[in-house]
Amino acid sequence: MLVVIDMQARLLAHLDGGERLGERVGTLLRAANLLDVPVVVTEQNSRGLGGTAGSLLEPVRGANIIEKHTFDATLEPAFVDALPPAPATLWVAGAEAHVCVLLTVLGLLRLGYRVELVADAVASRRAADRAVALERARQDCARLTTVETAIFGWLGSYRHPRFRDALALVK
């Protein structure tokens, strides 16, 4: 399952590399849709911050969108209910790396999930905050990965019937 944290336009505009983050998360979402990887999306206080940015969700069939008011999404019962049973592997991307992403990753680890934090698909307002968040997640046993590695992991083999379509997303 792909977990996308708080990709709201009002947040992205203030992030270091926010535009690039949108591109990377968009690639993950298109690949998840192509390869039938389930997706759950969180939105932090959408009344105040608005919904998920622009066209990010357009290519995704059946994304489960969860409104949250906590920084750690695992404290929201609707979020936990949307997850597969632990110890499933969850790929996590989004914003901000040092707040909602990190706290959710730590919560998922506490619940027994295997977490793949997509390092090139997370951002914070300051690069130093992002760097510390990645290191903290790694220290607490999240595995760091990249968009491309996640997609090839979902494929499993070049013999996958959607290999060429997925390859086009990363080339």
JSON list of C-alpha atoms in Angstrom, two decimals:
[
{"chain": "A", "resi": 1, "resn": "MET", "atom": "CA", "xyz": [0.00, 0.00, 0.00]},
{"chain": "A", "resi": 2, "resn": "LEU", "atom": "CA", "xyz": [1.14, 3.53, -0.80]},
{"chain": "A", "resi": 3, "resn": "VAL", "atom": "CA", "xyz": [0.50, 6.08, 1.98]},
{"chain": "A", "resi": 4, "resn": "VAL", "atom": "CA", "xyz": [0.56, 9.71, 0.82]},
{"chain": "A", "resi": 5, "resn": "ILE", "atom": "CA", "xyz": [0.70, 12.26, 3.64]},
{"chain": "A", "resi": 6, "resn": "ASP", "atom": "CA", "xyz": [-0.73, 15.79, 3.38]},
{"chain": "A", "resi": 7, "resn": "MET", "atom": "CA", "xyz": [0.03, 16.80, -0.21]},
{"chain": "A", "resi": 8, "resn": "GLN", "atom": "CA", "xyz": [-2.07, 19.95, 0.04]},
{"chain": "A", "resi": 9, "resn": "ALA", "atom": "CA", "xyz": [-1.37, 22.95, -2.21]},
{"chain": "A", "resi": 10, "resn": "ARG", "atom": "CA", "xyz": [-1.17, 25.42, 0.66]},
{"chain": "A", "resi": 11, "resn": "LEU", "atom": "CA", "xyz": [1.59, 23.31, 2.23]},
{"chain": "A", "resi": 12, "resn": "LEU", "atom": "CA", "xyz": [3.48, 22.53, -0.98]},
{"chain": "A", "resi": 13, "resn": "ALA", "atom": "CA", "xyz": [3.98, 26.20, -1.80]},
{"chain": "A", "resi": 14, "resn": "HIS", "atom": "CA", "xyz": [6.12, 26.62, 1.33]},
{"chain": "A", "resi": 15, "resn": "LEU", "atom": "CA", "xyz": [8.28, 23.51, 1.04]},
{"chain": "A", "resi": 16, "resn": "ASP", "atom": "CA", "xyz": [11.89, 23.31, -0.04]},
{"chain": "A", "resi": 17, "resn": "GLY", "atom": "CA", "xyz": [11.47, 21.57, -3.40]},
{"chain": "A", "resi": 18, "resn": "GLY", "atom": "CA", "xyz": [7.67, 21.55, -3.20]},
{"chain": "A", "resi": 19, "resn": "GLU", "atom": "CA", "xyz": [7.21, 21.47, -6.98]},
{"chain": "A", "resi": 20, "resn": "ARG", "atom": "CA", "xyz": [9.64, 18.55, -7.33]},
{"chain": "A", "resi": 21, "resn": "LEU", "atom": "CA", "xyz": [7.86, 16.78, -4.47]},
{"chain": "A", "resi": 22, "resn": "GLY", "atom": "CA", "xyz": [4.58, 17.08, -6.37]},
{"chain": "A", "resi": 23, "resn": "GLU", "atom": "CA", "xyz": [6.21, 15.52, -9.44]},
{"chain": "A", "resi": 24, "resn": "ARG", "atom": "CA", "xyz": [7.72, 12.62, -7.47]},
{"chain": "A", "resi": 25, "resn": "VAL", "atom": "CA", "xyz": [4.52, 11.85, -5.57]},
{"chain": "A", "resi": 26, "resn": "GLY", "atom": "CA", "xyz": [2.57, 12.15, -8.83]},
{"chain": "A", "resi": 27, "resn": "THR", "atom": "CA", "xyz": [4.83, 9.52, -10.38]},
{"chain": "A", "resi": 28, "resn": "LEU", "atom": "CA", "xyz": [4.26, 7.21, -7.42]},
{"chain": "A", "resi": 29, "resn": "LEU", "atom": "CA", "xyz": [0.50, 7.68, -7.65]},
{"chain": "A", "resi": 30, "resn": "ARG", "atom": "CA", "xyz": [0.42, 6.99, -11.40]},
{"chain": "A", "resi": 31, "resn": "ALA", "atom": "CA", "xyz": [2.52, 3.85, -10.89]},
{"chain": "A", "resi": 32, "resn": "ALA", "atom": "CA", "xyz": [0.35, 2.68, -7.99]},
{"chain": "A", "resi": 33, "resn": "ASN", "atom": "CA", "xyz": [-2.73, 3.09, -10.17]},
{"chain": "A", "resi": 34, "resn": "LEU", "atom": "CA", "xyz": [-1.09, 1.29, -13.09]},
{"chain": "A", "resi": 35, "resn": "LEU", "atom": "CA", "xyz": [0.06, -1.62, -10.92]},
{"chain": "A", "resi": 36, "resn": "ASP", "atom": "CA", "xyz": [-3.05, -1.87, -8.72]},
{"chain": "A", "resi": 37, "resn": "VAL", "atom": "CA", "xyz": [-1.21, -0.86, -5.55]},
{"chain": "A", "resi": 38, "resn": "PRO", "atom": "CA", "xyz": [-3.80, 0.37, -3.02]},
{"chain": "A", "resi": 39, "resn": "VAL", "atom": "CA", "xyz": [-3.48, 4.04, -2.01]},
{"chain": "A", "resi": 40, "resn": "VAL", "atom": "CA", "xyz": [-4.47, 5.90, 1.14]},
{"chain": "A", "resi": 41, "resn": "VAL", "atom": "CA", "xyz": [-4.12, 9.69, 1.21]},
{"chain": "A", "resi": 42, "resn": "THR", "atom": "CA", "xyz": [-4.27, 11.90, 4.30]},
{"chain": "A", "resi": 43, "resn": "GLU", "atom": "CA", "xyz": [-5.29, 15.54, 4.42]},
{"chain": "A", "resi": 44, "resn": "GLN", "atom": "CA", "xyz": [-4.39, 17.61, 7.47]},
{"chain": "A", "resi": 45, "resn": "ASN", "atom": "CA", "xyz": [-7.21, 19.98, 8.45]},
{"chain": "A", "resi": 46, "resn": "SER", "atom": "CA", "xyz": [-8.57, 20.24, 4.90]},
{"chain": "A", "resi": 47, "resn": "ARG", "atom": "CA", "xyz": [-11.01, 22.98, 5.95]},
{"chain": "A", "resi": 48, "resn": "GLY", "atom": "CA", "xyz": [-8.08, 25.26, 6.68]},
{"chain": "A", "resi": 49, "resn": "LEU", "atom": "CA", "xyz": [-5.48, 23.93, 4.24]},
{"chain": "A", "resi": 50, "resn": "GLY", "atom": "CA", "xyz": [-7.63, 22.74, 1.35]},
{"chain": "A", "resi": 51, "resn": "GLY", "atom": "CA", "xyz": [-7.59, 19.36, -0.31]},
{"chain": "A", "resi": 52, "resn": "THR", "atom": "CA", "xyz": [-4.85, 17.39, -2.02]},
{"chain": "A", "resi": 53, "resn": "ALA", "atom": "CA", "xyz": [-3.00, 19.51, -4.58]},
{"chain": "A", "resi": 54, "resn": "GLY", "atom": "CA", "xyz": [-4.27, 19.95, -8.10]},
{"chain": "A", "resi": 55, "resn": "SER", "atom": "CA", "xyz": [-4.23, 16.93, -10.32]},
{"chain": "A", "resi": 56, "resn": "LEU", "atom": "CA", "xyz": [-2.34, 14.54, -8.04]},
{"chain": "A", "resi": 57, "resn": "LEU", "atom": "CA", "xyz": [-5.33, 12.27, -7.49]},
{"chain": "A", "resi": 58, "resn": "GLU", "atom": "CA", "xyz": [-6.67, 12.37, -11.07]},
{"chain": "A", "resi": 59, "resn": "PRO", "atom": "CA", "xyz": [-4.91, 9.19, -12.19]},
{"chain": "A", "resi": 60, "resn": "VAL", "atom": "CA", "xyz": [-5.83, 7.23, -9.06]},
{"chain": "A", "resi": 61, "resn": "ARG", "atom": "CA", "xyz": [-8.84, 4.94, -8.98]},
{"chain": "A", "resi": 62, "resn": "GLY", "atom": "CA", "xyz": [-10.33, 4.45, -5.55]},
{"chain": "A", "resi": 63, "resn": "ALA", "atom": "CA", "xyz": [-7.85, 6.32, -3.38]},
{"chain": "A", "resi": 64, "resn": "ASN", "atom": "CA", "xyz": [-9.03, 6.36, 0.20]},
{"chain": "A", "resi": 65, "resn": "ILE", "atom": "CA", "xyz": [-8.80, 9.98, 1.43]},
{"chain": "A", "resi": 66, "resn": "ILE", "atom": "CA", "xyz": [-8.61, 10.37, 5.20]},
{"chain": "A", "resi": 67, "resn": "GLU", "atom": "CA", "xyz": [-9.16, 13.72, 6.93]},
{"chain": "A", "resi": 68, "resn": "LYS", "atom": "CA", "xyz": [-6.91, 14.02, 9.96]},
{"chain": "A", "resi": 69, "resn": "HIS", "atom": "CA", "xyz": [-6.37, 16.41, 12.82]},
{"chain": "A", "resi": 70, "resn": "THR", "atom": "CA", "xyz": [-3.35, 14.70, 14.39]},
{"chain": "A", "resi": 71, "resn": "PHE", "atom": "CA", "xyz": [0.22, 14.91, 13.15]},
{"chain": "A", "resi": 72, "resn": "ASP", "atom": "CA", "xyz": [0.61, 11.12, 13.51]},
{"chain": "A", "resi": 73, "resn": "ALA", "atom": "CA", "xyz": [-2.03, 9.65, 11.19]},
{"chain": "A", "resi": 74, "resn": "THR", "atom": "CA", "xyz": [-2.03, 6.39, 13.18]},
{"chain": "A", "resi": 75, "resn": "LEU", "atom": "CA", "xyz": [-3.88, 8.26, 15.93]},
{"chain": "A", "resi": 76, "resn": "GLU", "atom": "CA", "xyz": [-6.85, 8.59, 13.56]},
{"chain": "A", "resi": 77, "resn": "PRO", "atom": "CA", "xyz": [-9.06, 5.46, 13.68]},
{"chain": "A", "resi": 78, "resn": "ALA", "atom": "CA", "xyz": [-10.21, 5.93, 10.06]},
{"chain": "A", "resi": 79, "resn": "PHE", "atom": "CA", "xyz": [-6.59, 5.86, 8.89]},
{"chain": "A", "resi": 80, "resn": "VAL", "atom": "CA", "xyz": [-5.76, 2.69, 10.80]},
{"chain": "A", "resi": 81, "resn": "ASP", "atom": "CA", "xyz": [-8.96, 1.05, 9.54]},
{"chain": "A", "resi": 82, "resn": "ALA", "atom": "CA", "xyz": [-7.88, 1.77, 5.94]},
{"chain": "A", "resi": 83, "resn": "LEU", "atom": "CA", "xyz": [-4.59, -0.12, 6.34]},
{"chain": "A", "resi": 84, "resn": "PRO", "atom": "CA", "xyz": [-4.00, -3.79, 5.57]},
{"chain": "A", "resi": 85, "resn": "PRO", "atom": "CA", "xyz": [-3.18, -5.98, 8.57]},
{"chain": "A", "resi": 86, "resn": "ALA", "atom": "CA", "xyz": [0.36, -5.68, 9.95]},
{"chain": "A", "resi": 87, "resn": "PRO", "atom": "CA", "xyz": [3.06, -6.70, 9.15]},
{"chain": "A", "resi": 88, "resn": "ALA", "atom": "CA", "xyz": [2.30, -5.50, 5.60]},
{"chain": "A", "resi": 89, "resn": "THR", "atom": "CA", "xyz": [4.80, -3.26, 3.83]},
{"chain": "A", "resi": 90, "resn": "LEU", "atom": "CA", "xyz": [3.71, 0.36, 3.44]},
{"chain": "A", "resi": 91, "resn": "TRP", "atom": "CA", "xyz": [5.46, 2.88, 1.19]},
{"chain": "A", "resi": 92, "resn": "VAL", "atom": "CA", "xyz": [5.19, 6.40, 2.65]},
{"chain": "A", "resi": 93, "resn": "ALA", "atom": "CA", "xyz": [5.60, 9.75, 0.86]},
{"chain": "A", "resi": 94, "resn": "GLY", "atom": "CA", "xyz": [4.45, 13.33, 1.40]},
{"chain": "A", "resi": 95, "resn": "ALA", "atom": "CA", "xyz": [4.88, 16.34, 3.65]},
{"chain": "A", "resi": 96, "resn": "GLU", "atom": "CA", "xyz": [6.19, 17.59, 5.94]},
{"chain": "A", "resi": 97, "resn": "ALA", "atom": "CA", "xyz": [8.99, 15.09, 6.40]},
{"chain": "A", "resi": 98, "resn": "HIS", "atom": "CA", "xyz": [9.87, 16.13, 9.94]},
{"chain": "A", "resi": 99, "resn": "VAL", "atom": "CA", "xyz": [6.30, 16.41, 11.28]},
{"chain": "A", "resi": 100, "resn": "CYS", "atom": "CA", "xyz": [3.40, 14.41, 9.86]},
{"chain": "A", "resi": 101, "resn": "VAL", "atom": "CA", "xyz": [5.47, 12.05, 7.72]},
{"chain": "A", "resi": 102, "resn": "LEU", "atom": "CA", "xyz": [7.97, 11.18, 10.46]},
{"chain": "A", "resi": 103, "resn": "LEU", "atom": "CA", "xyz": [5.38, 10.88, 13.22]},
{"chain": "A", "resi": 104, "resn": "THR", "atom": "CA", "xyz": [3.19, 8.67, 11.02]},
{"chain": "A", "resi": 105, "resn": "VAL", "atom": "CA", "xyz": [6.18, 6.49, 10.09]},
{"chain": "A", "resi": 106, "resn": "LEU", "atom": "CA", "xyz": [7.03, 6.05, 13.77]},
{"chain": "A", "resi": 107, "resn": "GLY", "atom": "CA", "xyz": [3.39, 5.22, 14.52]},
{"chain": "A", "resi": 108, "resn": "LEU", "atom": "CA", "xyz": [3.28, 2.64, 11.72]},
{"chain": "A", "resi": 109, "resn": "LEU", "atom": "CA", "xyz": [6.45, 1.02, 13.01]},
{"chain": "A", "resi": 110, "resn": "ARG", "atom": "CA", "xyz": [4.93, 0.82, 16.51]},
{"chain": "A", "resi": 111, "resn": "LEU", "atom": "CA", "xyz": [1.90, -0.93, 14.99]},
{"chain": "A", "resi": 112, "resn": "GLY", "atom": "CA", "xyz": [4.16, -3.57, 13.44]},
{"chain": "A", "resi": 113, "resn": "TYR", "atom": "CA", "xyz": [4.25, -2.43, 9.81]},
{"chain": "A", "resi": 114, "resn": "ARG", "atom": "CA", "xyz": [7.29, -2.64, 7.56]},
{"chain": "A", "resi": 115, "resn": "VAL", "atom": "CA", "xyz": [7.81, 0.93, 6.36]},
{"chain": "A", "resi": 116, "resn": "GLU", "atom": "CA", "xyz": [9.57, 1.99, 3.17]},
{"chain": "A", "resi": 117, "resn": "LEU", "atom": "CA", "xyz": [10.02, 5.77, 3.39]},
{"chain": "A", "resi": 118, "resn": "VAL", "atom": "CA", "xyz": [10.35, 7.14, -0.14]},
{"chain": "A", "resi": 119, "resn": "ALA", "atom": "CA", "xyz": [13.23, 9.57, 0.46]},
{"chain": "A", "resi": 120, "resn": "ASP", "atom": "CA", "xyz": [12.94, 11.46, -2.83]},
{"chain": "A", "resi": 121, "resn": "ALA", "atom": "CA", "xyz": [9.18, 11.91, -2.31]},
{"chain": "A", "resi": 122, "resn": "VAL", "atom": "CA", "xyz": [9.21, 13.71, 1.05]},
{"chain": "A", "resi": 123, "resn": "ALA", "atom": "CA", "xyz": [9.95, 17.37, 1.81]},
{"chain": "A", "resi": 124, "resn": "SER", "atom": "CA", "xyz": [9.99, 19.98, 4.55]},
{"chain": "A", "resi": 125, "resn": "ARG", "atom": "CA", "xyz": [10.23, 23.76, 4.57]},
{"chain": "A", "resi": 126, "resn": "ARG", "atom": "CA", "xyz": [13.90, 23.48, 5.51]},
{"chain": "A", "resi": 127, "resn": "ALA", "atom": "CA", "xyz": [16.35, 20.95, 4.06]},
{"chain": "A", "resi": 128, "resn": "ALA", "atom": "CA", "xyz": [17.87, 20.35, 7.51]},
{"chain": "A", "resi": 129, "resn": "ASP", "atom": "CA", "xyz": [14.49, 19.26, 8.90]},
{"chain": "A", "resi": 130, "resn": "ARG", "atom": "CA", "xyz": [14.06, 16.79, 6.05]},
{"chain": "A", "resi": 131, "resn": "ALA", "atom": "CA", "xyz": [17.55, 15.38, 6.56]},
{"chain": "A", "resi": 132, "resn": "VAL", "atom": "CA", "xyz": [17.01, 14.87, 10.29]},
{"chain": "A", "resi": 133, "resn": "ALA", "atom": "CA", "xyz": [13.61, 13.25, 9.65]},
{"chain": "A", "resi": 134, "resn": "LEU", "atom": "CA", "xyz": [15.12, 10.75, 7.21]},
{"chain": "A", "resi": 135, "resn": "GLU", "atom": "CA", "xyz": [17.89, 9.88, 9.65]},
{"chain": "A", "resi": 136, "resn": "ARG", "atom": "CA", "xyz": [15.46, 9.50, 12.56]},
{"chain": "A", "resi": 137, "resn": "ALA", "atom": "CA", "xyz": [13.17, 7.26, 10.52]},
{"chain": "A", "resi": 138, "resn": "ARG", "atom": "CA", "xyz": [16.14, 5.12, 9.48]},
{"chain": "A", "resi": 139, "resn": "GLN", "atom": "CA", "xyz": [17.37, 4.86, 13.08]},
{"chain": "A", "resi": 140, "resn": "ASP", "atom": "CA", "xyz": [13.92, 3.66, 14.14]},
{"chain": "A", "resi": 141, "resn": "CYS", "atom": "CA", "xyz": [13.99, 0.90, 11.48]},
{"chain": "A", "resi": 142, "resn": "ALA", "atom": "CA", "xyz": [12.14, 2.43, 8.55]},
{"chain": "A", "resi": 143, "resn": "ARG", "atom": "CA", "xyz": [13.85, 1.54, 5.30]},
{"chain": "A", "resi": 144, "resn": "LEU", "atom": "CA", "xyz": [14.72, 4.38, 2.95]},
{"chain": "A", "resi": 145, "resn": "THR", "atom": "CA", "xyz": [13.92, 3.92, -0.72]},
{"chain": "A", "resi": 146, "resn": "THR", "atom": "CA", "xyz": [13.32, 6.02, -3.83]},
{"chain": "A", "resi": 147, "resn": "VAL", "atom": "CA", "xyz": [10.43, 6.46, -6.22]},
{"chain": "A", "resi": 148, "resn": "GLU", "atom": "CA", "xyz": [12.12, 4.38, -8.89]},
{"chain": "A", "resi": 149, "resn": "THR", "atom": "CA", "xyz": [13.07, 1.60, -6.47]},
{"chain": "A", "resi": 150, "resn": "ALA", "atom": "CA", "xyz": [9.50, 1.47, -5.13]},
{"chain": "A", "resi": 151, "resn": "ILE", "atom": "CA", "xyz": [8.08, 1.16, -8.64]},
{"chain": "A", "resi": 152, "resn": "PHE", "atom": "CA", "xyz": [10.50, -1.58, -9.67]},
{"chain": "A", "resi": 153, "resn": "GLY", "atom": "CA", "xyz": [9.76, -3.36, -6.39]},
{"chain": "A", "resi": 154, "resn": "TRP", "atom": "CA", "xyz": [6.04, -3.27, -7.19]},
{"chain": "A", "resi": 155, "resn": "LEU", "atom": "CA", "xyz": [6.78, -4.66, -10.67]},
{"chain": "A", "resi": 156, "resn": "GLY", "atom": "CA", "xyz": [9.00, -7.48, -9.40]},
{"chain": "A", "resi": 157, "resn": "SER", "atom": "CA", "xyz": [10.17, -8.45, -12.89]},
{"chain": "A", "resi": 158, "resn": "TYR", "atom": "CA", "xyz": [10.60, -7.07, -16.39]},
{"chain": "A", "resi": 159, "resn": "ARG", "atom": "CA", "xyz": [8.12, -9.79, -17.35]},
{"chain": "A", "resi": 160, "resn": "HIS", "atom": "CA", "xyz": [5.31, -7.96, -15.56]},
{"chain": "A", "resi": 161, "resn": "PRO", "atom": "CA", "xyz": [2.64, -7.18, -18.18]},
{"chain": "A", "resi": 162, "resn": "ARG", "atom": "CA", "xyz": [2.75, -3.46, -17.27]},
{"chain": "A", "resi": 163, "resn": "PHE", "atom": "CA", "xyz": [6.56, -3.20, -17.24]},
{"chain": "A", "resi": 164, "resn": "ARG", "atom": "CA", "xyz": [6.87, -0.95, -20.30]},
{"chain": "A", "resi": 165, "resn": "ASP", "atom": "CA", "xyz": [4.10, 1.35, -19.07]},
{"chain": "A", "resi": 166, "resn": "ALA", "atom": "CA", "xyz": [5.76, 1.64, -15.66]},
{"chain": "A", "resi": 167, "resn": "LEU", "atom": "CA", "xyz": [9.17, 2.18, -17.23]},
{"chain": "A", "resi": 168, "resn": "ALA", "atom": "CA", "xyz": [7.77, 5.13, -19.17]},
{"chain": "A", "resi": 169, "resn": "LEU", "atom": "CA", "xyz": [6.88, 6.79, -15.84]},
{"chain": "A", "resi": 170, "resn": "VAL", "atom": "CA", "xyz": [10.49, 6.82, -14.64]},
{"chain": "A", "resi": 171, "resn": "LYS", "atom": "CA", "xyz": [12.32, 7.53, -17.91]}
]
